[in-house]
Coordinates of C-alpha atoms and ligand atoms in Angstrom, one line a residue:
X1 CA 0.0 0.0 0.0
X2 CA 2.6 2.2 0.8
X3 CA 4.5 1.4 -2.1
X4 CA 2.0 2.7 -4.2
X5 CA 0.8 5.4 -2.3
X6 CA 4.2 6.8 -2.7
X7 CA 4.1 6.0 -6.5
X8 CA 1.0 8.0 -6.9
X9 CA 2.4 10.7 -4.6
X10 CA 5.3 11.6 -7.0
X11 CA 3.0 10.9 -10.2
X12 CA 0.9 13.6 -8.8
X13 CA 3.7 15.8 -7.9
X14 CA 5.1 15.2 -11.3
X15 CA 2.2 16.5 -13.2
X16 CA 1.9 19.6 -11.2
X17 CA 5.9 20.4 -11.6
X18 CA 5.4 20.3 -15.3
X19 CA 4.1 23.8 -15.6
X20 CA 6.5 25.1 -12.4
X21 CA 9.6 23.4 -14.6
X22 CA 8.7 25.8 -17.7
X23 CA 8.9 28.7 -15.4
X24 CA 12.0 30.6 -15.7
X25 CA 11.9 32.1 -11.9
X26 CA 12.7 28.9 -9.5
X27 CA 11.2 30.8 -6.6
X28 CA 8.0 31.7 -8.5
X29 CA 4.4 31.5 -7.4
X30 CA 3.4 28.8 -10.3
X31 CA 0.1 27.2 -10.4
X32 CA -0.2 24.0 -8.5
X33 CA -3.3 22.5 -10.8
X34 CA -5.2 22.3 -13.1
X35 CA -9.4 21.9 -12.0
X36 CA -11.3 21.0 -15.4
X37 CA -14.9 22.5 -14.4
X38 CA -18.0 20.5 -16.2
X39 CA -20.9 22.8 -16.4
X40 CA -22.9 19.2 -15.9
X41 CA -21.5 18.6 -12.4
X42 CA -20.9 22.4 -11.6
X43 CA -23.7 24.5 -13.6
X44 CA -22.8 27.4 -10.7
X45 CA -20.1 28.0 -8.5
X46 CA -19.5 30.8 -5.9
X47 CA -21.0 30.9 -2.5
X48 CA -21.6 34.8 -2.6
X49 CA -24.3 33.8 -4.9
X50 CA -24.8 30.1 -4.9
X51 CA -25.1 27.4 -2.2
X52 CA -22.3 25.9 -3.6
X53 CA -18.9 26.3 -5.3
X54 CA -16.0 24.3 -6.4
X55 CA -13.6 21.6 -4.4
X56 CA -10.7 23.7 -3.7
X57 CA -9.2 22.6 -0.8
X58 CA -7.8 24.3 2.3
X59 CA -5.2 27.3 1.2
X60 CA -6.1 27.1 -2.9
X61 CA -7.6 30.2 -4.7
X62 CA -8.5 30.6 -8.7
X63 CA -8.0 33.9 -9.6
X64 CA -10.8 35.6 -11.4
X65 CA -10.4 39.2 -13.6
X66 CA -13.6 40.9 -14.6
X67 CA -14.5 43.7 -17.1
X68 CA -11.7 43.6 -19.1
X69 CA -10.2 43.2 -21.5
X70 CA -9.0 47.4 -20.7
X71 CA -5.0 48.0 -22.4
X72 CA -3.6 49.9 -20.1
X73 CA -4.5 47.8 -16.9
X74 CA -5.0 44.5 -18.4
X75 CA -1.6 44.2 -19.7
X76 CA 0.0 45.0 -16.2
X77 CA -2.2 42.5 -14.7
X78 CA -1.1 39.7 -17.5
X79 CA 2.7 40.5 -16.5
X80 CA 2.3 40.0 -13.6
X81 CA 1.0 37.0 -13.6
X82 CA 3.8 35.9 -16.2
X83 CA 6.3 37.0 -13.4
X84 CA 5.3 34.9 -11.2
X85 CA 3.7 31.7 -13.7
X86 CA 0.2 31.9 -12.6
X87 CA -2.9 31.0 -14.4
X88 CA -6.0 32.7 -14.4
X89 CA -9.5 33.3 -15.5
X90 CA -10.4 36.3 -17.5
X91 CA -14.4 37.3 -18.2
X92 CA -14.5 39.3 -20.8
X93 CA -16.8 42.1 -21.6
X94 CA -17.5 42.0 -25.2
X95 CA -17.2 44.9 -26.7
X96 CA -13.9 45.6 -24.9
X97 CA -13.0 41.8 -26.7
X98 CA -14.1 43.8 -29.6
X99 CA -12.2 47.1 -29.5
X100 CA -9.2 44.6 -27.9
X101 CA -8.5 41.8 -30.3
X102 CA -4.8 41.9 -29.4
X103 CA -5.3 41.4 -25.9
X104 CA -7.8 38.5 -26.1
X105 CA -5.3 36.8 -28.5
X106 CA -2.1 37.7 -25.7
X107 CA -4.5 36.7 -22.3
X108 CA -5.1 33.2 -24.6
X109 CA -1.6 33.0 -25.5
X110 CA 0.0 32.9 -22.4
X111 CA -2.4 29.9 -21.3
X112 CA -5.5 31.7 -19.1
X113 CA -8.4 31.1 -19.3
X114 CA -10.9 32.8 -21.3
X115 CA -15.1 33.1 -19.5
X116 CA -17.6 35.6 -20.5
X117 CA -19.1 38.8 -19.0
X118 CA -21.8 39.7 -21.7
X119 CA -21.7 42.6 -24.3
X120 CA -21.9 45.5 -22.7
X121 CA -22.3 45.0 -18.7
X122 CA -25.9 46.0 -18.6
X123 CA -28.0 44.6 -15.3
X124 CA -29.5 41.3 -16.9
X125 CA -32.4 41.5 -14.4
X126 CA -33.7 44.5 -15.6
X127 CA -33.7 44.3 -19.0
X128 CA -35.9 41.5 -19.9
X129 CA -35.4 38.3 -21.0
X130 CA -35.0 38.7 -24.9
X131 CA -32.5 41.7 -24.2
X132 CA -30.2 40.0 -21.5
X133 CA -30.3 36.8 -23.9
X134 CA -28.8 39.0 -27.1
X135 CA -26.3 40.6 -24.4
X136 CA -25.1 36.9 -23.4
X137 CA -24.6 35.6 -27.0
X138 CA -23.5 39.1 -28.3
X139 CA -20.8 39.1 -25.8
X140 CA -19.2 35.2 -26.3
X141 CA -20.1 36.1 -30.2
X142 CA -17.8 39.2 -29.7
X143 CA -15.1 37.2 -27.7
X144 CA -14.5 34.0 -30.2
X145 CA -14.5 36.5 -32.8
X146 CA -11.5 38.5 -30.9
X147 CA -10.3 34.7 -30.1
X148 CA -10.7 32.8 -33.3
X149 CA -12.1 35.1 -36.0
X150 CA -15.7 33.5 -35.7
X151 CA -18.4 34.9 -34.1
X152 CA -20.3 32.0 -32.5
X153 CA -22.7 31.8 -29.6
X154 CA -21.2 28.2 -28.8
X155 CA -17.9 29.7 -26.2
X156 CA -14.7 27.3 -26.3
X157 CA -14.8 28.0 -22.2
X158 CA -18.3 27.6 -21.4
X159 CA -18.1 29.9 -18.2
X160 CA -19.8 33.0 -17.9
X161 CA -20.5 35.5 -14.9
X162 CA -23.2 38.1 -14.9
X163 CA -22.8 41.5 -14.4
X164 CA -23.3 42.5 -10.9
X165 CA -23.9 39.0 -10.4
X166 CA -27.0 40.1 -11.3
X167 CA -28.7 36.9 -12.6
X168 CA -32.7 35.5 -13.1
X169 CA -33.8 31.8 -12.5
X170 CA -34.7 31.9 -16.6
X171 CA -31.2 33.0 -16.9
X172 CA -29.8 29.9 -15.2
X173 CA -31.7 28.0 -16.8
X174 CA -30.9 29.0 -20.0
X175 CA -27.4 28.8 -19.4
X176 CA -27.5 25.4 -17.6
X177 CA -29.3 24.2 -20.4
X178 CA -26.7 24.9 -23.2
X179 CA -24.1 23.6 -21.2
X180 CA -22.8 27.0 -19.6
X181 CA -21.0 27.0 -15.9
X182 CA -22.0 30.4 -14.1
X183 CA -19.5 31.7 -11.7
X184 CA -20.2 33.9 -8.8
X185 CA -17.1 34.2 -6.5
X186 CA -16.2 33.2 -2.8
X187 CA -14.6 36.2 -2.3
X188 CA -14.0 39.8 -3.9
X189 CA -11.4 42.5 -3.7
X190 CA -14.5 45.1 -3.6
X191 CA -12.1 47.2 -6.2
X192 CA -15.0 48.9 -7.8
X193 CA -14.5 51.1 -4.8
X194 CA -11.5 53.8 -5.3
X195 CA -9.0 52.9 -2.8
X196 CA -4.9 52.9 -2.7
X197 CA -3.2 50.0 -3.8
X198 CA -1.8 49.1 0.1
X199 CA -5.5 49.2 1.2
X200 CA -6.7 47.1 -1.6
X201 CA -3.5 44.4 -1.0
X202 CA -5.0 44.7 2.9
X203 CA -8.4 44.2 2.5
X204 CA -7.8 41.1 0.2
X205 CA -5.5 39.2 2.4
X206 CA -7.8 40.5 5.6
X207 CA -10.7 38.8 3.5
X208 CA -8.7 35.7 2.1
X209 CA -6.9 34.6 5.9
X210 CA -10.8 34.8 7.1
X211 CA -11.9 32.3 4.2
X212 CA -8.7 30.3 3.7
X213 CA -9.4 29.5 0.1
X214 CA -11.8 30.7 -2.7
X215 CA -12.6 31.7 -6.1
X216 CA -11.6 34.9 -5.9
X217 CA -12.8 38.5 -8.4
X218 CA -10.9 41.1 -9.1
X219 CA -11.1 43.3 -11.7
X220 CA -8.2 44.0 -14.5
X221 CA -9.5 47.2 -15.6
X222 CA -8.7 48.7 -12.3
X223 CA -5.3 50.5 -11.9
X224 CA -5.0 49.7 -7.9
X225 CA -5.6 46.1 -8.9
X226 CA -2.9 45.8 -11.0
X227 CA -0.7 47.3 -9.7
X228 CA -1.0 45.6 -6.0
X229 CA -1.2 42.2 -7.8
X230 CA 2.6 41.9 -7.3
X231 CA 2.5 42.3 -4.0
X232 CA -0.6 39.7 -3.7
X233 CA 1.1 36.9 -5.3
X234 CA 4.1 37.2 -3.4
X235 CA 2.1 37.1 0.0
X236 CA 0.4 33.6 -1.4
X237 CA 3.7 32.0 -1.7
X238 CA 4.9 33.2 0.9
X239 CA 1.3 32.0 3.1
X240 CA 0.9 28.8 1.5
X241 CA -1.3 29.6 -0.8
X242 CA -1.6 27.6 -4.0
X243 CA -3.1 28.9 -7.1
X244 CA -5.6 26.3 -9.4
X245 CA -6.1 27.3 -12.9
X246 CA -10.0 26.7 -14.4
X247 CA -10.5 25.9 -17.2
X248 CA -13.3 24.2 -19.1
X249 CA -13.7 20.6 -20.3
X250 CA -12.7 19.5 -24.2
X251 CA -14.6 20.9 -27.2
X252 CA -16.7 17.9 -27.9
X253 CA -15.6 18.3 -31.7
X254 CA -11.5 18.1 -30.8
X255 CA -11.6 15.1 -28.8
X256 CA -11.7 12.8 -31.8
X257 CA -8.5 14.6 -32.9
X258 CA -6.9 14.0 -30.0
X259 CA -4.9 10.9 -29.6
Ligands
ZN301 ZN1 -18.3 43.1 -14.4

C-alpha cells in the first residue's frame, strides 16, 4: 500500500511540476493544478451567490479578472501574472473583446483562461429576458470572434458571470441548459470602490486569511488592482497559498482529434 501510495504521490507531484519546470523564476508563485470545471456537475459556483462552489481545498484560490479586457491595466495584470507563472481566469466584456482583439489573443496565449461577461455589462435582471439573452450571446459572439475570428454563440470555455452577479432563474436555466457554468465568487477585492493599492492588497488578504481559500474577483480594468497584484502573489507563496487554474472541459468536436 505504501508502495503505491508513494508512487501516486510523485505521479501527482510530477504533473503539477510540469508547468513550475517551464517557469524561468525557480522561486515563482506557479500554479499548483489544473481543475477542469464540467458545467454538468458544476452548472454554478460561488458561494456569494450560490449554495455551492468548487472543491478547492484548504489554502487554494483561482483567480478571477472581470471587465476587461482594458489595455492599459490589463496588460499590467497579465505581466504579472507571467512574473510569477500563474494561471487565471479572464471574463471578458464584449465589446472591450471587440475594441481589444490583441489582448484576447495575448490573455489566450499565455495559457489563461478565457469566460464571458456579456456585451456590454448591462444589469441582466432588468432588461428582460429577450434583451439579457442577445447581451449573453452578443458578448461570447464578440469574444470567439477577438479569439478565433468567428463569431459564435457556442464559447470554447463555457463559463460565464453576470454583471453584478445580477442573474434570473430563466437566466440559469438557459445557461444550464446549453451547457454553460455560471460563476459567482467566494470572495471579492471590492475594487470597484476607489482605494490605494496598500489598502486594496490589505483588504484582500484580511478577506482571504478569514476564508482560507476561494474563487476569488478582481477586476483588470482597475489600476489599484494591477498594480497591487505583485504584492498579492508574493504574499500567497509566501502564506501557502496555491493557485488552481480553471479551465473548461474538451470541445466535444477536438476530442476525436486528440490521440
Ligand atoms: Zn463586471
Amino acid at each position: 500500500m505504501t508502495v503505491l501510495r508513494a508512487a501516486l504521490l510523485s505521479f501527482v507531484a510530477s504533473v503539477s511540476i510540469a508547468s513550475a519546470a517551464e517557469c524561468p523564476r525557480k522561486d515563482a508563485l506557479g500554479t499548483s493544478r489544473v481543475m477542469t470545471v464540467d458545467p454538468q456537475a458544476f452548472p454554478r459556483v460561488g458561494l456569494k451567490s450560490f449554495p455551492q462552489t468548487l472543491p478547492l481545498a484548504d489554502k487554494e484560490v483561482a483567480l478571477t479578472f472581470d471587465d476587461g479586457p482594458f489595455p492599459a491595466t490589463t496588460t499590467k495584470v497579465l505581466a504579472a501574472l507571467a512574473d510569477e507563472c500563474v494561471l487565471a481566469t479572464f471574463f471578458l466584456i464584449g465589446r472591450n473583446a471587440e475594441a481589444n482583439p490583441a489582448i484576447v489573443k495575448r490573455i489566450a496565449a499565455a495559457g489563461h483562461s478565457i469566460g464571458h461577461h456579456t456585451w456590454s455589462h448591462q444589469p441582466l435582471d432588468k432588461i428582460g429576458q429577450q434583451r439579457a439573452l442577445e447581451e449573453i450571446d452578443r458578448g461570447i459572439a464578440a469574444d470567439e470572434k477577438a479569439l478565433h475570428g468567428v463569431a459564435t454563440s457556442v464559447p470554447s470555455t463555457p463559463f460565464f458571470r453576470f454583471p453584478g452577479f445580477a442573474s434570473t432563474p430563466a437566466l440559469l436555466s438557459s445557461l444550464q441548459s446549453r451547457g454553460i457554468a455560471v460563476f459567482g465568487a467566494d470572495l471579492w477585492a471590492s475594487d470597484w470602490n476607489p482605494m490605494t493599492p496598500e489598502q486594496q492588497l490589505n483588504l484582500i488578504i484580511e478577506r482571504l486569511d478569514y476564508e482560507g481559500n476561494g474563487i476569488i474577483l478582481f477586476h483588470d480594468t482597475k489600476a489599484q488592482t494591477a498594480k497591487m497584484l505583485p504584492a498579492f502573489l508574493q504574499y500567497l507563496r509566501r502564506n501557502g497559498y496555491k493557485v488552481v487554474h480553471l479551465v473548461g472541459p474538451r470541445p466535444i468536436k477536438s476530442s476525436s482529434n486528440d490521440r
